[in-house]
Short mmCIF file of C-alpha atoms in Angstrom, two decimals:
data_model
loop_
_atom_site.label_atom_id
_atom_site.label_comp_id
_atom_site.label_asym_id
_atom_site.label_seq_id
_atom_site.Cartn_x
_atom_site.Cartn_y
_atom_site.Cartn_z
CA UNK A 1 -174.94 -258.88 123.13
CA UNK A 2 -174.10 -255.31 122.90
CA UNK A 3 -172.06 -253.83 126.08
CA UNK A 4 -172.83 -250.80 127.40
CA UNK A 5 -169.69 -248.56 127.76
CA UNK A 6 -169.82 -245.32 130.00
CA UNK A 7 -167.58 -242.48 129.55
CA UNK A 8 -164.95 -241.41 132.28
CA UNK A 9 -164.32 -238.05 130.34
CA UNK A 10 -165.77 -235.17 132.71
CA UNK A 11 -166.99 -232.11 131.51
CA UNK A 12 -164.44 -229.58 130.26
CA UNK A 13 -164.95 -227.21 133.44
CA UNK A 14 -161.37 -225.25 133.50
CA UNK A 15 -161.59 -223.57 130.86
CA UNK A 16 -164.48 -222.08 131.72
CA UNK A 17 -163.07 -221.22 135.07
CA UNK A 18 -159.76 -220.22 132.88
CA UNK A 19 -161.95 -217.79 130.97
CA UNK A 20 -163.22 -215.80 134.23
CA UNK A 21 -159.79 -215.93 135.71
CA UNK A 22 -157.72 -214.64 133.13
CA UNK A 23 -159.82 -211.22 132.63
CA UNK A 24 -157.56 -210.48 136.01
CA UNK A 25 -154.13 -208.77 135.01
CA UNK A 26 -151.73 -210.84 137.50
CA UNK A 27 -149.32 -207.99 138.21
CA UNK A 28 -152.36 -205.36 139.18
CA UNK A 29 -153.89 -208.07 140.75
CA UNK A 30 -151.28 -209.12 143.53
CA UNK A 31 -150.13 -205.64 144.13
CA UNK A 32 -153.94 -204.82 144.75
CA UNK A 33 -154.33 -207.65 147.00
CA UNK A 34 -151.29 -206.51 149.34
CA UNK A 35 -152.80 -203.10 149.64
CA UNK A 36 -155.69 -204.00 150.54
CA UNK A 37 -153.92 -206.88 152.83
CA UNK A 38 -152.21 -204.22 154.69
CA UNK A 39 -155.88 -201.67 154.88
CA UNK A 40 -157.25 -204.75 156.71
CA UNK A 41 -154.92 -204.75 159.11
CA UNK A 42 -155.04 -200.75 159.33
CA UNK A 43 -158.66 -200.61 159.24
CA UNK A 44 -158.80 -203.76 162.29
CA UNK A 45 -157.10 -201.66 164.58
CA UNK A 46 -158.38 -197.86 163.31
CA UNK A 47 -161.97 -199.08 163.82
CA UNK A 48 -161.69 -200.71 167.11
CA UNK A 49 -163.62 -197.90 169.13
CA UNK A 50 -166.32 -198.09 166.14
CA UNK A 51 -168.24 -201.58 166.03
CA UNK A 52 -169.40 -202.86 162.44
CA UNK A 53 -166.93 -200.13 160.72
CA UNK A 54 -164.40 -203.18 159.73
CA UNK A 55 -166.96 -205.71 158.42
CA UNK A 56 -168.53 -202.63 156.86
CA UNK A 57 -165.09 -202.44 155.09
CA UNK A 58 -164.90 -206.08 153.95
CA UNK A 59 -168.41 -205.65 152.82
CA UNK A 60 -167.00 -202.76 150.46
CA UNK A 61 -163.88 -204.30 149.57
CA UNK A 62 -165.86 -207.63 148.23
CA UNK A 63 -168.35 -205.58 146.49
CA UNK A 64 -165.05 -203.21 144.78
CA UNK A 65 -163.38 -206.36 143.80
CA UNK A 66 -166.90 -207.62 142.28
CA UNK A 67 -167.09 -204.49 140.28
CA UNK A 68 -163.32 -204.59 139.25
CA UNK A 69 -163.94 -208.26 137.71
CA UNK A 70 -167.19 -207.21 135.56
CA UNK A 71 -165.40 -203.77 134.09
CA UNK A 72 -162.53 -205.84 133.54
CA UNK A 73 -165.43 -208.49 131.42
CA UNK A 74 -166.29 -205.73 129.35
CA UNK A 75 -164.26 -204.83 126.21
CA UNK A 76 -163.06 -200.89 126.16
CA UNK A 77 -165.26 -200.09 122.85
CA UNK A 78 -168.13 -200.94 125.01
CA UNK A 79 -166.79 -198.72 127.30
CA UNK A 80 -167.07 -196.46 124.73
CA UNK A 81 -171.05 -197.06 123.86
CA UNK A 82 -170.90 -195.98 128.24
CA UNK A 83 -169.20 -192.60 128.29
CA UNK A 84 -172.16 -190.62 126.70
CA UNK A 85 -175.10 -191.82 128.85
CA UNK A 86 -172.55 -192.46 132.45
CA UNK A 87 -171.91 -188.64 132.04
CA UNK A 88 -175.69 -187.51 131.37
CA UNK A 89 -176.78 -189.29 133.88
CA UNK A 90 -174.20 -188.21 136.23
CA UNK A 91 -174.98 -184.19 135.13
CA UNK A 92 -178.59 -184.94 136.12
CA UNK A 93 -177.65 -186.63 139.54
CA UNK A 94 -175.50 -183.67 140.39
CA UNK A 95 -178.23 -181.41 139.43
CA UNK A 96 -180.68 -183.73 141.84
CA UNK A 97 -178.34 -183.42 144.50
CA UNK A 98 -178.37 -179.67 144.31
CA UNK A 99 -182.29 -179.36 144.52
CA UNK A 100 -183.08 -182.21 146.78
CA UNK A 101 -180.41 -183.83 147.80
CA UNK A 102 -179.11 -185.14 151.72
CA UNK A 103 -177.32 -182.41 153.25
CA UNK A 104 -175.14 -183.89 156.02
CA UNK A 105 -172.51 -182.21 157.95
CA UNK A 106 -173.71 -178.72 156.07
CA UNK A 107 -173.24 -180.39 152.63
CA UNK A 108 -175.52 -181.01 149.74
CA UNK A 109 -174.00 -184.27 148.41
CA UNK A 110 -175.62 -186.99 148.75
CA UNK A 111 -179.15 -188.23 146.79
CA UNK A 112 -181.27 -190.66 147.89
CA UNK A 113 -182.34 -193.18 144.24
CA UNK A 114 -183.61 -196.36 146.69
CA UNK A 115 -180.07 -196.22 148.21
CA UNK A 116 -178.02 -193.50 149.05
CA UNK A 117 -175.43 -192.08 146.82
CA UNK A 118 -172.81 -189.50 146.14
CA UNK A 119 -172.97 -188.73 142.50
CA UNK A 120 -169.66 -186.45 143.12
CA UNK A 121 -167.49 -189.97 143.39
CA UNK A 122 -169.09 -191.35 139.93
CA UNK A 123 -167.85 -188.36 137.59
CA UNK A 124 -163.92 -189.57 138.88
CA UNK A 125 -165.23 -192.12 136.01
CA UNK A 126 -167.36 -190.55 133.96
CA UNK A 127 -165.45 -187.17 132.98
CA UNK A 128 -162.37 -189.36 132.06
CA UNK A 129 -164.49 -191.52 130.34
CA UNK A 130 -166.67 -188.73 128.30
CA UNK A 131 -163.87 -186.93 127.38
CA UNK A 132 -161.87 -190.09 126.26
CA UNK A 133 -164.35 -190.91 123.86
CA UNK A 134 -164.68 -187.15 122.63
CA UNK A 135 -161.13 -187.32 121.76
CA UNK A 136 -161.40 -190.70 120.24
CA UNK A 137 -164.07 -189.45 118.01
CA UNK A 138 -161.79 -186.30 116.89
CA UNK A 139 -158.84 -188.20 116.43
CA UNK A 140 -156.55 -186.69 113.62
CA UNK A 141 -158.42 -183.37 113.54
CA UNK A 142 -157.66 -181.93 116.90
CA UNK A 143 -157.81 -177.92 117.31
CA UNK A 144 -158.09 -175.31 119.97
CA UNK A 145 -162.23 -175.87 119.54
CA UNK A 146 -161.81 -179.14 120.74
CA UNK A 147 -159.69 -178.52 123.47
CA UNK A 148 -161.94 -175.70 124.56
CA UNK A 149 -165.21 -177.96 124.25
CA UNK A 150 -163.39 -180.45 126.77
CA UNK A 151 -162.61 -177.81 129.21
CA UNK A 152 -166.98 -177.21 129.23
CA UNK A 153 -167.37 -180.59 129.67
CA UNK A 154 -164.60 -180.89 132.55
CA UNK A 155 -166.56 -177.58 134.02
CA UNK A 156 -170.04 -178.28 134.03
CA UNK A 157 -169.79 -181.08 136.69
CA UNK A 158 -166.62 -179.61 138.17
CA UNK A 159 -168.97 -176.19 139.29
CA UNK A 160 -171.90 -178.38 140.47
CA UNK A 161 -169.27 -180.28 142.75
CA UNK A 162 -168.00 -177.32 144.31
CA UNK A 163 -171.42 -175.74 144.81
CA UNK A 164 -172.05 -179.00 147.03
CA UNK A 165 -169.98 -177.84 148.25
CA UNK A 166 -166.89 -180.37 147.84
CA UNK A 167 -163.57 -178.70 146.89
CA UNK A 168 -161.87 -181.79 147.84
CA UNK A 169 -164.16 -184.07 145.06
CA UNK A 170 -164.07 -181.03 142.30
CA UNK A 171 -160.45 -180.82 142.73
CA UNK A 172 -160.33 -184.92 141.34
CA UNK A 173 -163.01 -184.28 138.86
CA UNK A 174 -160.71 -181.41 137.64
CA UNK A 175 -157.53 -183.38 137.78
CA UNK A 176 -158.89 -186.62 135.89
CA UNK A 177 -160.17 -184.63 133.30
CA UNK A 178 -157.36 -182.30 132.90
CA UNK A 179 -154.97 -185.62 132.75
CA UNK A 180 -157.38 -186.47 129.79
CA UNK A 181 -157.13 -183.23 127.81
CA UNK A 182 -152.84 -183.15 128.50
CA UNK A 183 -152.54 -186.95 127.54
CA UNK A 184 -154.52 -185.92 124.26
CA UNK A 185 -151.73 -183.30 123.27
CA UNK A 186 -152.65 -180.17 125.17
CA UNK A 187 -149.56 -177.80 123.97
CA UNK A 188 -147.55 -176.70 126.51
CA UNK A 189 -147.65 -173.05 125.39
CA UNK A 190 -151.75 -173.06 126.89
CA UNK A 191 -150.50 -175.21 129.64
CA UNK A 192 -148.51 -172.19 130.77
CA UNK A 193 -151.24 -169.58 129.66
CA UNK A 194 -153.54 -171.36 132.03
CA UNK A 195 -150.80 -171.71 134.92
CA UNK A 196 -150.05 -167.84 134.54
CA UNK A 197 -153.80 -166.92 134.75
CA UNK A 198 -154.27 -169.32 137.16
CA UNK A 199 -152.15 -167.22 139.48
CA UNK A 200 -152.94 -164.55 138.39
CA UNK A 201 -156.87 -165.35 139.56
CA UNK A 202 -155.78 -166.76 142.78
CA UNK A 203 -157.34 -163.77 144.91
CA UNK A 204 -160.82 -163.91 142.74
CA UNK A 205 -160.80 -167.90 143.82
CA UNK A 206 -159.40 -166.75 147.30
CA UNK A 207 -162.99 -164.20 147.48
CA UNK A 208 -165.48 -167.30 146.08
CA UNK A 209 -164.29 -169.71 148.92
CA UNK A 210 -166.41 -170.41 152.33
CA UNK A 211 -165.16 -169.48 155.41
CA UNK A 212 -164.69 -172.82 156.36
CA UNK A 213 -161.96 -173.53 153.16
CA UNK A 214 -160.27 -170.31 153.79
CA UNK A 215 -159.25 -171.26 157.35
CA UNK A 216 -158.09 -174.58 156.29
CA UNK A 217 -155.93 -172.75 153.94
CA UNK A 218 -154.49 -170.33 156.88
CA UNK A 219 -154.33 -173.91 159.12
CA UNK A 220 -152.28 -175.22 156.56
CA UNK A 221 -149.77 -172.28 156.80
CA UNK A 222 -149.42 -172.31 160.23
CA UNK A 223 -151.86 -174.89 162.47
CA UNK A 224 -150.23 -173.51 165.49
CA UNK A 225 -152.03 -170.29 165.49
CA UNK A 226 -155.54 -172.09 166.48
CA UNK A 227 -153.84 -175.36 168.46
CA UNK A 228 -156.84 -176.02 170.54
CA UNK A 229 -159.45 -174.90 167.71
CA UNK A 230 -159.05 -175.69 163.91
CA UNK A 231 -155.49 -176.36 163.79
CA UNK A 232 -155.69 -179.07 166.61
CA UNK A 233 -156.67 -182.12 164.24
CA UNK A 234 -153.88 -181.75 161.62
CA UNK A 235 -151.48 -181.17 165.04
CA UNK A 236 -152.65 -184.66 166.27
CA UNK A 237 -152.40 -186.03 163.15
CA UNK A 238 -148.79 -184.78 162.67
CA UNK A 239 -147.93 -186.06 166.31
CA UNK A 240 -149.16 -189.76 165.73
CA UNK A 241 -146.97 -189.90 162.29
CA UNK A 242 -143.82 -188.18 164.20
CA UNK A 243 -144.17 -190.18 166.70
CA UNK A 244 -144.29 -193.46 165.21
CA UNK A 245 -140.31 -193.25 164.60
CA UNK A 246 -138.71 -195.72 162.08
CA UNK A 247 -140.81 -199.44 163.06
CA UNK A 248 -144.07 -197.74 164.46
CA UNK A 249 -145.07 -198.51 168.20
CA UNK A 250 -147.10 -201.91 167.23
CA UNK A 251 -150.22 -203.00 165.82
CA UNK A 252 -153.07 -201.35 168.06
CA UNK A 253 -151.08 -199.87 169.70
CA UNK A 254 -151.42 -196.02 168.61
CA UNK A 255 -152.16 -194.23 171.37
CA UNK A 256 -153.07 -191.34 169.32
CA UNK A 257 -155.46 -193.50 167.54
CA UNK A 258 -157.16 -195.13 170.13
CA UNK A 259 -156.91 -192.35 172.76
CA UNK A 260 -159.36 -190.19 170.03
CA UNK A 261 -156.99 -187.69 169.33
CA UNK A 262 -156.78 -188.32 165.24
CA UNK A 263 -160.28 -187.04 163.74
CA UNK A 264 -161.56 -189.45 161.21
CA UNK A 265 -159.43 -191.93 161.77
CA UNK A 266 -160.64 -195.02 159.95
CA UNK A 267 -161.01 -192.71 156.39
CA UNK A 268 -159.21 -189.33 155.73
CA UNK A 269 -157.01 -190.01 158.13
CA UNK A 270 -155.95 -193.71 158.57
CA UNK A 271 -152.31 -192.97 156.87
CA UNK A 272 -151.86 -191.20 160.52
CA UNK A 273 -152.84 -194.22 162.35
CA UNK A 274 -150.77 -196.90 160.01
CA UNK A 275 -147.82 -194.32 160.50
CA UNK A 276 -148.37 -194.28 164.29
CA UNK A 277 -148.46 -198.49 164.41
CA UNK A 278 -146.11 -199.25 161.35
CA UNK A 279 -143.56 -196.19 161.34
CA UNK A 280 -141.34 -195.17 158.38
CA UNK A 281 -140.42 -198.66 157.21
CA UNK A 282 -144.44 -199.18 156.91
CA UNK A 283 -144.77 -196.13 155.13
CA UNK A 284 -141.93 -197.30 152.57
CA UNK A 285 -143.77 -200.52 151.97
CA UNK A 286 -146.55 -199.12 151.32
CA UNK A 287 -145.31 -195.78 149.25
CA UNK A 288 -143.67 -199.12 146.98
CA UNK A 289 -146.60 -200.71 147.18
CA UNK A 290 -148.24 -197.71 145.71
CA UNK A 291 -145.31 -197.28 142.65
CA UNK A 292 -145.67 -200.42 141.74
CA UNK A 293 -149.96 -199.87 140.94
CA UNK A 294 -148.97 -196.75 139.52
CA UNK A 295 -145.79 -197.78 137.43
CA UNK A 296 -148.24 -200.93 135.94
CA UNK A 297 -150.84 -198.33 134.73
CA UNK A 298 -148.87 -196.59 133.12
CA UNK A 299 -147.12 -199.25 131.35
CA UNK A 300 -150.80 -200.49 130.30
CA UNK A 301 -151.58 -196.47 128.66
CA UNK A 302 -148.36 -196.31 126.79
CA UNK A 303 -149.37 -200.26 125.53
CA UNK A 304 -152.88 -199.38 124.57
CA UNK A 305 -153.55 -199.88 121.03
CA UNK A 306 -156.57 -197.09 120.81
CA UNK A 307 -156.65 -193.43 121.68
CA UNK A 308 -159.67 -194.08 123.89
CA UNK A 309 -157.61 -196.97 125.83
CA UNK A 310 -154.83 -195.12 126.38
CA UNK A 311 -155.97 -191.82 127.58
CA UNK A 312 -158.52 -193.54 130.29
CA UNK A 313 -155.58 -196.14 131.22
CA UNK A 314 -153.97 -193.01 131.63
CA UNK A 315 -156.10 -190.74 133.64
CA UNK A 316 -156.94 -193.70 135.73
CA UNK A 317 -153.88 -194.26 137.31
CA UNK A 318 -152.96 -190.53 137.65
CA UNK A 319 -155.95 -189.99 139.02
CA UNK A 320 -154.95 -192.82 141.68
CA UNK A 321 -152.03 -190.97 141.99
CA UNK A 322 -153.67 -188.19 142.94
CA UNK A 323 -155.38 -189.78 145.56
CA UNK A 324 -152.12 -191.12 146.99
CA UNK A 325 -150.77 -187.58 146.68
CA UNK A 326 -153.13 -185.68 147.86
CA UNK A 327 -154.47 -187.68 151.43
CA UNK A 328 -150.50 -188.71 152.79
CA UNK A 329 -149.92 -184.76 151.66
CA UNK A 330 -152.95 -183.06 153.83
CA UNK A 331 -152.42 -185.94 156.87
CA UNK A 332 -148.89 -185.08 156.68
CA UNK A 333 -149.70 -181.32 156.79
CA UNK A 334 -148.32 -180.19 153.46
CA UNK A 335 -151.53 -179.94 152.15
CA UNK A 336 -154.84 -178.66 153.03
CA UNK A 337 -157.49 -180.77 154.15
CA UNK A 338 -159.59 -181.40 151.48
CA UNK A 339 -161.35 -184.84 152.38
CA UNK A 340 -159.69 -187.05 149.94
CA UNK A 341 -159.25 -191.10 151.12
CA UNK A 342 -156.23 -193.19 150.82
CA UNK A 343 -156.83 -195.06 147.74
CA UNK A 344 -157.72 -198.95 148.81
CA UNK A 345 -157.24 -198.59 152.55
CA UNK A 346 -159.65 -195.55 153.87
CA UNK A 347 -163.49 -196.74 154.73
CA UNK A 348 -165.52 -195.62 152.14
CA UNK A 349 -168.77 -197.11 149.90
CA UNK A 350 -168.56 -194.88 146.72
CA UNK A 351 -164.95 -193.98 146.44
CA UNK A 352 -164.04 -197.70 147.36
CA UNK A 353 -166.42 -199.23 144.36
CA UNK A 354 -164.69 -196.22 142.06
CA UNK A 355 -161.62 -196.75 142.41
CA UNK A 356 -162.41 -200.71 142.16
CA UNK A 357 -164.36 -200.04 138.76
CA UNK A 358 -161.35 -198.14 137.48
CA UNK A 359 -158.50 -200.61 138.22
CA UNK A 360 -161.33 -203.04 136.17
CA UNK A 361 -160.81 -200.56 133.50
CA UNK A 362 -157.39 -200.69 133.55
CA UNK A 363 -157.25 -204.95 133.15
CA UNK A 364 -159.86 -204.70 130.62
CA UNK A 365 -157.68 -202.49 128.46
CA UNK A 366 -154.63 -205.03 129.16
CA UNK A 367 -156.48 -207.98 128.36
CA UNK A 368 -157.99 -206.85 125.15
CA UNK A 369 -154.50 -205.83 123.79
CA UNK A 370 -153.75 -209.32 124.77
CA UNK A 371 -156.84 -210.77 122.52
CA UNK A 372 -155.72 -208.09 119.77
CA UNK A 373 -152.10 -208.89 119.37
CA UNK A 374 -152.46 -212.69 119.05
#
């Protein structure tokens, strides 16, 4: 009589796990986590005085870090079947938000497509990305046509932006495509010509700007002339960071923070309330926290094995540089205030989910070296 015999093998489930795992590069990975470790603990006590804002920044964070894990599915060359059709629709988005789009705080930047958007905050991908796979297309046969095509397609969205009008977003859009062209072998000598005239157009720029840009220009220079008025934010903000010495005064316990003082305080301006709670060794954590994102991105351009890979791995993490840059540089009253987040750690939908889809980017174009070398 034949015996049944039943199997105790189980089904082969990790590697199938192993497969959605691995698309995560481990040393992006953990120094992502700890930033955004230490904006929960930022955002806990910056949003105290504004129920919902912290689960409203979980929400985002979860839906960034679902983003980051598909971008990092996809392979980079179809990335490259993206860049065409991201950009056109972007153009077309910015061109809806200019004829009927949600003006909000005397801006024009936001469209309504079944959910609200800011198409501004998708070109920080798309120009990178477009102009990535122009040069990957022209690779070997680059002239000054090229270069001077690129700079249309950096301006086109770049002078719909600031028409919002959104220096602060057109300044990023610039930069990321600009870090595109340079990375692409820009020569230096028309990296100066464009400095010089750049200087040398400074009061033309200085007549196109609105009133409102101009004074935070003047602020800038000296906030102490309007204390009370337009200069009393970046004041405040400059108190709170003083004032949090070299170990900070204590988790929630900023009392420029919580006493209202700091405008904005859970996005532009949450560096001011971390600096307030966390003082200068806080700050050093998280400038190495920072480094480290930035010194991995650039290790994954200079790896890439593609002109396409390495200029977006590239202008991806310069761009987050920029960020970086840019918010500690206006909070800290260096620079003006342009309404730029802290990358990872300011509340944000849009710019949160960006920045997420670009550090997926940056693991899919480590992994797929990976698959290519072995």
């Amino acid at each position: 009589m034949a015996t049944m015999q039943f199997s105790n093998e189980r089904p082969a489930v990790w590697p199938i796990i192993k497969r959605y795992i691995t698309v995560f590069d481990v040393p992006l990975t953990l120094t992502l986590f700890l930033i955004l470790s230490v904006s929960c603990f930022a955002m806990f006590s910056a949003g105290m005085d504004a129920p919902g804002r912290f689960e409203d920044h979980m929400r985002n964070t979860i839906i960034a870090f679902v983003v980051m894990w598909i971008a990092a599915c996809v392979p980079p060359q179809l990335l490259m079947r993206f860049a065409v059709p991201l950009y056109t629709v972007g153009i077309a988005l910015l061109i809806a938000v200019a004829v009927f789009g949600i003006v909000k705080k005397g801006a024009r930047r936001w469209v309504n497509v079944g959910v609200v958007i800011q198409p501004s905050e998708i070109m920080k991908i798309a120009v990178p990305l477009m102009l990535a796979w122009f040069f990957q297309k022209r690779e070997g046969a680059l002239r000054w046509q090229e270069f001077a095509l690129a700079a249309v397609l950096l301006a086109i969205p770049a002078v719909l932006i600031m028409k919002q009008p959104d220096l602060g977003t057109a300044t990023l859009v610039m930069a990321a495509g600009f870090y595109v062209i340079f990375l692409a072998g820009l020569s230096w000598k028309i990296m100066f010509g464009l400095a010089v005239a750049g200087m040398a157009s400074l009061p033309v720029v200085w007549s196109m700007l609105h009133d409102y840009q101009r004074q935070r220009v003047m602020t800038l220079i000296d906030p102490t002339t309007d204390p009370l008025g337009k200069g009393f934010h970046i004041i405040q903000s400059m108190i709170a960071i003083g004032s949090g010495g070299i170990a900070g005064k204590g988790w929630r316990s900023g009392t420029q923070a919580h006493l209202e003082f700091i405008p904005e305080r859970t996005s532009d301006f949450l560096f001011a309330v971390f600096s307030e709670e966390f003082g200068l060794i806080g700050n050093c954590v998280l400038l190495v926290l920072y480094l480290m994102l930035i010194a991995r991105g650039l290790f994954i351009a200079a790896n890439a094995p593609t002109v396409f890979s390495r200029l977006m791995a590239g202008a991806i993490t310069m761009i987050f540089f920029t960020y970086a840059f840019v918010n500690m540089g206006m909070v800290s009253g260096i620079l003006p205030v342009v309404g730029v987040p802290l990358p990872f750690m300011s509340y944000g939908g849009t710019a949160f989910v960006t920045l997420g889809l670009g550090m997926g980017i940056l693991m899919s174009i480590q992994r797929h070296r990976k698959l290519v070398q072995s």
